[in-house]
Amino acid sequence: MAPLKVSGLRKSYGGREVVAGVDFELARGECYGLLGPNGAGKTTILRLCLGLTAPDAGTIRLVGEPVPARARQARMKVGVVPQFDNLDPDFTVAENLLVFGRYFGIADAQTRRRIPELLDFAGLSGKEQSRLATLSGGMKRRLTLARALVNDPDLLLLDEPTTGLDPQARHLIWERLKQLLANGKTILLTSHFMDEAERLCHRLAIVDAGRIVAEGAPRDLIAREIEPQVVEVYGEDAPGWAATEGARHARRLELSGETAFCYVGEDQVQALLAHLATRSGLRTLHRPANLEDVFLKLTGRELRD
Ligand code: ADP
């Protein structure tokens, strides 16, 4: 049984379809990512999967239970890290875990026995009695992750688990998520960080305007969706060069500000670099294509709010 299976999911707000026919299925033990720009519908998809909002159409099966019909029962077996921490600021670290355990009908004594292990996992050992106000943003995020494990779920739903964290704190969360995967947990996460998705996700769906526009393993998406090599051309002369000669040298060319992104085949790289070397007003960076290139190709370079 798939930990989560979604078919034909649709949801409109105020006459606008924000989830416009979404299908995906998680395999046990995998990390599956929903990757998309702001407003793509990622959070709404998670909320639908948890039965926190009702779909207009489609079917959802979460840990074997039909949602929304048996959403409450399903949620008992799932761990959730919401986009914004909703820890209780008046409680201590330990009290936050105890209160959360009670939502799942777990006796305080039982949660108390697990607190050392949960705090050790979160890198918060010895912080049982600390007030929430004394914790950094990264610590609160780790506590939210520990809290999501109170009911020992096999499936975790994480909404932008590292947004707003500094690089050190992000790396620590990534390590913990990898540890959970190594222990056999299944993870569904949303993100708009390419490095996060590339690092953690076995498979991911690129979501835009409520639809899945591509799905696959990060490497397969790169191989399938985009030219293999990129030469970035910078400098004042780059827009002029892109408008006149650029297109002759690249399979595809995108201009963003003063940078021309030349997407080329393996066979074109050397000729392009040789040509650019003759142009003193241009600086270049040659690199293999990555997930961000795929993301920008499929979802565009315009700003989203
Ligand atoms: P993402 O998580 O990808 O940033 P969301 O799922 O949060 O996207 O939002 C998708 C779109 O749906 C956005 O345009 C947002 O404004 C809209 N939306 C989300 N929730 C509601 C709601 N409760 N009422 C009205 N519009 C909503």
GROMACS .gro file of C-alpha atoms and ligand atoms in nm:
model
  332
    1MET     CA    1   0.000   0.000   0.000
    2ALA     CA    2   0.132   0.344  -0.097
    3PRO     CA    3   0.165   0.575   0.207
    4LEU     CA    4  -0.007   0.843   0.000
    5LYS     CA    5  -0.191   0.831  -0.331
    6VAL     CA    6  -0.359   1.131  -0.489
    7SER     CA    7  -0.566   1.124  -0.810
    8GLY     CA    8  -0.740   1.398  -1.005
    9LEU     CA    9  -0.712   1.646  -0.721
   10ARG     CA   10  -0.876   1.985  -0.775
   11LYS     CA   11  -0.941   2.285  -0.554
   12SER     CA   12  -1.065   2.637  -0.631
   13TYR     CA   13  -1.067   2.944  -0.413
   14GLY     CA   14  -1.296   3.228  -0.518
   15GLY     CA   15  -1.348   3.081  -0.865
   16ARG     CA   16  -0.974   3.039  -0.927
   17GLU     CA   17  -0.840   2.686  -0.955
   18VAL     CA   18  -0.526   2.667  -0.739
   19VAL     CA   19  -0.497   2.287  -0.764
   20ALA     CA   20  -0.589   2.194  -1.118
   21GLY     CA   21  -0.578   1.815  -1.154
   22VAL     CA   22  -0.290   1.664  -0.959
   23ASP     CA   23  -0.189   1.296  -0.946
   24PHE     CA   24   0.103   1.146  -0.758
   25GLU     CA   25   0.188   0.849  -0.544
   26LEU     CA   26   0.456   0.798  -0.279
   27ALA     CA   27   0.645   0.472  -0.248
   28ARG     CA   28   0.727   0.349   0.100
   29GLY     CA   29   1.061   0.483   0.222
   30GLU     CA   30   1.100   0.750  -0.042
   31CYS     CA   31   1.137   1.123  -0.013
   32TYR     CA   32   0.905   1.291  -0.261
   33GLY     CA   33   0.922   1.664  -0.321
   34LEU     CA   34   0.670   1.917  -0.443
   35LEU     CA   35   0.886   2.187  -0.591
   36GLY     CA   36   0.736   2.508  -0.723
   37PRO     CA   37   0.738   2.887  -0.714
   38ASN     CA   38   0.532   3.079  -0.458
   39GLY     CA   39   0.162   3.040  -0.515
   40ALA     CA   40   0.201   2.720  -0.719
   41GLY     CA   41  -0.038   2.535  -0.489
   42LYS     CA   42   0.206   2.325  -0.284
   43THR     CA   43   0.068   2.412   0.060
   44THR     CA   44  -0.288   2.365  -0.062
   45ILE     CA   45  -0.197   2.016  -0.188
   46LEU     CA   46  -0.054   1.928   0.155
   47ARG     CA   47  -0.362   2.066   0.332
   48LEU     CA   48  -0.589   1.864   0.102
   49CYS     CA   49  -0.385   1.550   0.171
   50LEU     CA   50  -0.431   1.601   0.545
   51GLY     CA   51  -0.803   1.668   0.512
   52LEU     CA   52  -0.763   2.022   0.649
   53THR     CA   53  -0.950   2.152   0.348
   54ALA     CA   54  -1.194   1.962   0.124
   55PRO     CA   55  -1.117   1.897  -0.244
   56ASP     CA   56  -1.361   1.993  -0.521
   57ALA     CA   57  -1.270   1.673  -0.702
   58GLY     CA   58  -1.031   1.383  -0.681
   59THR     CA   59  -0.942   1.105  -0.441
   60ILE     CA   60  -0.682   1.094  -0.165
   61ARG     CA   61  -0.563   0.791   0.025
   62LEU     CA   62  -0.340   0.873   0.320
   63VAL     CA   63  -0.180   0.582   0.509
   64GLY     CA   64  -0.457   0.361   0.372
   65GLU     CA   65  -0.743   0.588   0.481
   66PRO     CA   66  -0.972   0.781   0.245
   67VAL     CA   67  -0.941   1.156   0.297
   68PRO     CA   68  -1.136   1.364   0.387
   69ALA     CA   69  -1.382   1.091   0.501
   70ARG     CA   70  -1.137   0.944   0.755
   71ALA     CA   71  -0.889   1.229   0.775
   72ARG     CA   72  -0.882   1.231   1.155
   73GLN     CA   73  -0.789   0.863   1.172
   74ALA     CA   74  -0.529   0.913   0.899
   75ARG     CA   75  -0.371   1.213   1.072
   76MET     CA   76  -0.313   1.001   1.383
   77LYS     CA   77  -0.056   0.804   1.182
   78VAL     CA   78   0.118   1.098   1.013
   79GLY     CA   79   0.373   1.356   1.130
   80VAL     CA   80   0.337   1.714   1.012
   81VAL     CA   81   0.578   2.006   1.004
   82PRO     CA   82   0.374   2.312   0.901
   83GLN     CA   83   0.524   2.600   0.705
   84PHE     CA   84   0.513   2.829   1.007
   85ASP     CA   85   0.606   2.695   1.348
   86ASN     CA   86   0.301   2.679   1.571
   87LEU     CA   87   0.473   2.580   1.894
   88ASP     CA   88   0.318   2.716   2.211
   89PRO     CA   89   0.535   3.013   2.317
   90ASP     CA   90   0.415   2.999   2.680
   91PHE     CA   91   0.527   2.640   2.731
   92THR     CA   92   0.867   2.485   2.780
   93VAL     CA   93   1.021   2.250   2.525
   94ALA     CA   94   0.905   1.943   2.720
   95GLU     CA   95   0.553   2.083   2.771
   96ASN     CA   96   0.519   2.142   2.397
   97LEU     CA   97   0.592   1.776   2.332
   98LEU     CA   98   0.360   1.655   2.609
   99VAL     CA   99   0.066   1.869   2.492
  100PHE     CA  100   0.116   1.758   2.134
  101GLY     CA  101   0.127   1.394   2.247
  102ARG     CA  102  -0.213   1.441   2.412
  103TYR     CA  103  -0.366   1.530   2.072
  104PHE     CA  104  -0.276   1.177   1.971
  105GLY     CA  105  -0.412   1.030   2.293
  106ILE     CA  106  -0.063   0.951   2.417
  107ALA     CA  107  -0.031   0.948   2.797
  108ASP     CA  108   0.214   1.202   2.942
  109ALA     CA  109   0.420   0.924   3.101
  110GLN     CA  110   0.471   0.764   2.762
  111THR     CA  111   0.571   1.091   2.593
  112ARG     CA  112   0.799   1.171   2.887
  113ARG     CA  113   0.987   0.846   2.831
  114ARG     CA  114   1.048   0.945   2.468
  115ILE     CA  115   1.150   1.305   2.534
  116PRO     CA  116   1.525   1.237   2.578
  117GLU     CA  117   1.534   1.047   2.249
  118LEU     CA  118   1.330   1.312   2.065
  119LEU     CA  119   1.545   1.596   2.198
  120ASP     CA  120   1.863   1.408   2.121
  121PHE     CA  121   1.740   1.367   1.762
  122ALA     CA  122   1.663   1.739   1.744
  123GLY     CA  123   2.000   1.839   1.889
  124LEU     CA  124   1.817   1.989   2.188
  125SER     CA  125   1.936   1.761   2.468
  126GLY     CA  126   1.922   1.933   2.803
  127LYS     CA  127   1.668   2.190   2.680
  128GLU     CA  128   1.362   2.021   2.835
  129GLN     CA  129   1.288   2.309   3.068
  130SER     CA  130   1.383   2.590   2.829
  131ARG     CA  131   1.116   2.844   2.741
  132LEU     CA  132   1.041   2.874   2.370
  133ALA     CA  133   1.148   3.241   2.365
  134THR     CA  134   1.505   3.135   2.443
  135LEU     CA  135   1.534   2.912   2.135
  136SER     CA  136   1.677   3.023   1.799
  137GLY     CA  137   1.477   2.985   1.478
  138GLY     CA  138   1.673   2.673   1.389
  139MET     CA  139   1.610   2.519   1.732
  140LYS     CA  140   1.236   2.586   1.703
  141ARG     CA  141   1.230   2.425   1.360
  142ARG     CA  142   1.409   2.118   1.499
  143LEU     CA  143   1.166   2.105   1.791
  144THR     CA  144   0.875   2.116   1.544
  145LEU     CA  145   1.037   1.824   1.362
  146ALA     CA  146   1.080   1.633   1.691
  147ARG     CA  147   0.719   1.712   1.778
  148ALA     CA  148   0.607   1.563   1.445
  149LEU     CA  149   0.766   1.234   1.560
  150VAL     CA  150   0.576   1.216   1.890
  151ASN     CA  151   0.326   0.964   1.749
  152ASP     CA  152   0.606   0.765   1.581
  153PRO     CA  153   0.460   0.812   1.229
  154ASP     CA  154   0.576   0.620   0.921
  155LEU     CA  155   0.491   0.916   0.697
  156LEU     CA  156   0.595   1.279   0.742
  157LEU     CA  157   0.456   1.581   0.559
  158LEU     CA  158   0.689   1.878   0.571
  159ASP     CA  159   0.594   2.220   0.436
  160GLU     CA  160   0.911   2.415   0.350
  161PRO     CA  161   1.109   2.263   0.635
  162THR     CA  162   1.409   2.496   0.604
  163THR     CA  163   1.265   2.827   0.483
  164GLY     CA  164   1.403   3.114   0.690
  165LEU     CA  165   1.694   2.915   0.835
  166ASP     CA  166   2.062   2.997   0.799
  167PRO     CA  167   2.288   2.752   0.608
  168GLN     CA  168   2.413   2.577   0.923
  169ALA     CA  169   2.059   2.519   1.050
  170ARG     CA  170   1.946   2.398   0.707
  171HIS     CA  171   2.226   2.143   0.688
  172LEU     CA  172   2.135   2.010   1.030
  173ILE     CA  173   1.769   1.963   0.930
  174TRP     CA  174   1.882   1.787   0.609
  175GLU     CA  175   2.096   1.548   0.813
  176ARG     CA  176   1.803   1.467   1.038
  177LEU     CA  177   1.569   1.410   0.744
  178LYS     CA  178   1.824   1.175   0.588
  179GLN     CA  179   1.842   0.991   0.918
  180LEU     CA  180   1.463   0.951   0.919
  181LEU     CA  181   1.474   0.814   0.564
  182ALA     CA  182   1.752   0.573   0.664
  183ASN     CA  183   1.519   0.453   0.941
  184GLY     CA  184   1.253   0.370   0.683
  185LYS     CA  185   1.025   0.673   0.713
  186THR     CA  186   0.849   0.814   0.406
  187ILE     CA  187   0.865   1.189   0.349
  188LEU     CA  188   0.660   1.431   0.141
  189LEU     CA  189   0.810   1.778   0.143
  190THR     CA  190   0.748   2.106  -0.030
  191SER     CA  191   1.031   2.337  -0.116
  192HIS     CA  192   1.143   2.612  -0.345
  193PHE     CA  193   1.509   2.535  -0.280
  194MET     CA  194   1.667   2.342  -0.563
  195ASP     CA  195   1.965   2.227  -0.359
  196GLU     CA  196   1.733   2.093  -0.092
  197ALA     CA  197   1.523   1.902  -0.343
  198GLU     CA  198   1.826   1.770  -0.531
  199ARG     CA  199   1.990   1.657  -0.209
  200LEU     CA  200   1.694   1.494  -0.036
  201CYS     CA  201   1.432   1.387  -0.287
  202HIS     CA  202   1.436   1.050  -0.457
  203ARG     CA  203   1.165   1.187  -0.686
  204LEU     CA  204   1.003   1.520  -0.720
  205ALA     CA  205   0.720   1.694  -0.897
  206ILE     CA  206   0.766   2.043  -1.035
  207VAL     CA  207   0.438   2.221  -0.963
  208ASP     CA  208   0.328   2.537  -1.140
  209ALA     CA  209  -0.015   2.702  -1.140
  210GLY     CA  210  -0.173   2.404  -0.967
  211ARG     CA  211  -0.038   2.141  -1.205
  212ILE     CA  212   0.249   1.896  -1.204
  213VAL     CA  213   0.453   2.002  -1.507
  214ALA     CA  214   0.726   1.739  -1.467
  215GLU     CA  215   0.797   1.446  -1.238
  216GLY     CA  216   1.095   1.222  -1.183
  217ALA     CA  217   1.426   1.167  -1.007
  218PRO     CA  218   1.630   1.491  -1.004
  219ARG     CA  219   1.898   1.346  -1.233
  220ASP     CA  220   1.643   1.205  -1.475
  221LEU     CA  221   1.464   1.540  -1.493
  222ILE     CA  222   1.791   1.714  -1.576
  223ALA     CA  223   1.875   1.453  -1.842
  224ARG     CA  224   1.526   1.460  -1.991
  225GLU     CA  225   1.415   1.821  -1.971
  226ILE     CA  226   1.720   2.029  -2.055
  227GLU     CA  227   2.039   2.064  -2.261
  228PRO     CA  228   2.330   1.909  -2.070
  229GLN     CA  229   2.568   2.207  -2.054
  230VAL     CA  230   2.528   2.572  -1.964
  231VAL     CA  231   2.759   2.863  -2.043
  232GLU     CA  232   2.663   3.177  -1.853
  233VAL     CA  233   2.782   3.492  -2.027
  234TYR     CA  234   2.807   3.804  -1.813
  235GLY     CA  235   2.887   4.168  -1.852
  236GLU     CA  236   2.764   4.488  -2.011
  237ASP     CA  237   2.811   4.346  -2.360
  238ALA     CA  238   2.618   4.027  -2.284
  239PRO     CA  239   2.269   4.152  -2.384
  240GLY     CA  240   2.405   4.289  -2.715
  241TRP     CA  241   2.594   3.971  -2.785
  242ALA     CA  242   2.285   3.763  -2.701
  243ALA     CA  243   2.069   3.969  -2.938
  244THR     CA  244   2.309   3.948  -3.232
  245GLU     CA  245   2.544   3.648  -3.231
  246GLY     CA  246   2.437   3.446  -2.929
  247ALA     CA  247   2.160   3.243  -3.086
  248ARG     CA  248   2.402   3.103  -3.348
  249HIS     CA  249   2.615   2.945  -3.080
  250ALA     CA  250   2.356   2.796  -2.842
  251ARG     CA  251   2.074   2.549  -2.880
  252ARG     CA  252   1.868   2.774  -2.653
  253LEU     CA  253   1.948   3.112  -2.504
  254GLU     CA  254   1.779   3.297  -2.218
  255LEU     CA  255   1.862   3.650  -2.113
  256SER     CA  256   1.812   3.753  -1.752
  257GLY     CA  257   1.937   4.104  -1.670
  258GLU     CA  258   2.297   4.120  -1.787
  259THR     CA  259   2.343   3.744  -1.800
  260ALA     CA  260   2.288   3.532  -2.107
  261PHE     CA  261   2.230   3.165  -2.025
  262CYS     CA  262   2.344   2.955  -2.320
  263TYR     CA  263   2.207   2.602  -2.312
  264VAL     CA  264   2.422   2.380  -2.531
  265GLY     CA  265   2.489   2.020  -2.626
  266GLU     CA  266   2.818   1.851  -2.529
  267ASP     CA  267   2.934   1.892  -2.889
  268GLN     CA  268   2.881   2.271  -2.890
  269VAL     CA  269   3.063   2.370  -2.569
  270GLN     CA  270   3.419   2.398  -2.702
  271ALA     CA  271   3.321   2.607  -3.005
  272LEU     CA  272   3.117   2.844  -2.788
  273LEU     CA  273   3.397   2.887  -2.532
  274ALA     CA  274   3.651   2.946  -2.810
  275HIS     CA  275   3.425   3.211  -2.963
  276LEU     CA  276   3.370   3.380  -2.626
  277ALA     CA  277   3.744   3.383  -2.554
  278THR     CA  278   3.786   3.625  -2.847
  279ARG     CA  279   3.543   3.873  -2.688
  280SER     CA  280   3.713   4.083  -2.421
  281GLY     CA  281   3.391   4.245  -2.292
  282LEU     CA  282   3.234   3.915  -2.188
  283ARG     CA  283   3.298   3.696  -1.886
  284THR     CA  284   3.189   3.333  -1.884
  285LEU     CA  285   3.105   3.050  -1.648
  286HIS     CA  286   3.075   2.697  -1.785
  287ARG     CA  287   2.889   2.436  -1.579
  288PRO     CA  288   2.669   2.128  -1.619
  289ALA     CA  289   2.293   2.191  -1.622
  290ASN     CA  290   2.122   2.154  -1.285
  291LEU     CA  291   1.775   2.130  -1.137
  292GLU     CA  292   1.740   2.507  -1.117
  293ASP     CA  293   1.781   2.528  -1.494
  294VAL     CA  294   1.502   2.273  -1.535
  295PHE     CA  295   1.286   2.460  -1.286
  296LEU     CA  296   1.335   2.795  -1.460
  297LYS     CA  297   1.277   2.644  -1.804
  298LEU     CA  298   0.948   2.488  -1.694
  299THR     CA  299   0.815   2.763  -1.467
  300GLY     CA  300   0.968   3.072  -1.632
  301ARG     CA  301   1.191   3.348  -1.500
  302GLU     CA  302   0.920   3.601  -1.410
  303LEU     CA  303   0.895   3.694  -1.045
  304ARG     CA  304   0.617   3.526  -0.843
  305ASP     CA  305   0.461   3.670  -0.535
  306ADP     P1  306   0.242   2.756  -0.246
  306ADP     O1  307   0.243   2.672  -0.121
  306ADP     O2  308   0.291   2.680  -0.366
  306ADP     O3  309   0.314   2.887  -0.229
  306ADP     P2  310  -0.039   2.788  -0.188
  306ADP     O4  311  -0.099   2.654  -0.193
  306ADP     O5  312  -0.009   2.846  -0.055
  306ADP     O6  313   0.090   2.793  -0.281
  306ADP     O7  314  -0.133   2.890  -0.264
  306ADP     C1  315  -0.181   2.870  -0.396
  306ADP     C2  316  -0.276   2.983  -0.432
  306ADP     O8  317  -0.397   2.965  -0.360
  306ADP     C3  318  -0.224   3.119  -0.394
  306ADP     O9  319  -0.258   3.208  -0.498
  306ADP     C4  320  -0.299   3.152  -0.267
  306ADP    O10  321  -0.317   3.290  -0.254
  306ADP     C5  322  -0.431   3.079  -0.286
  306ADP     N1  323  -0.491   3.035  -0.158
  306ADP     C6  324  -0.438   2.946  -0.073
  306ADP     N2  325  -0.521   2.926   0.033
  306ADP     C7  326  -0.627   3.007   0.014
  306ADP     C8  327  -0.747   3.034   0.089
  306ADP     N3  328  -0.772   2.973   0.206
  306ADP     N4  329  -0.833   3.123   0.038
  306ADP     C9  330  -0.810   3.186  -0.081
  306ADP     N5  331  -0.699   3.164  -0.155
  306ADP    C10  332  -0.609   3.077  -0.109
   0.00000   0.00000   0.00000
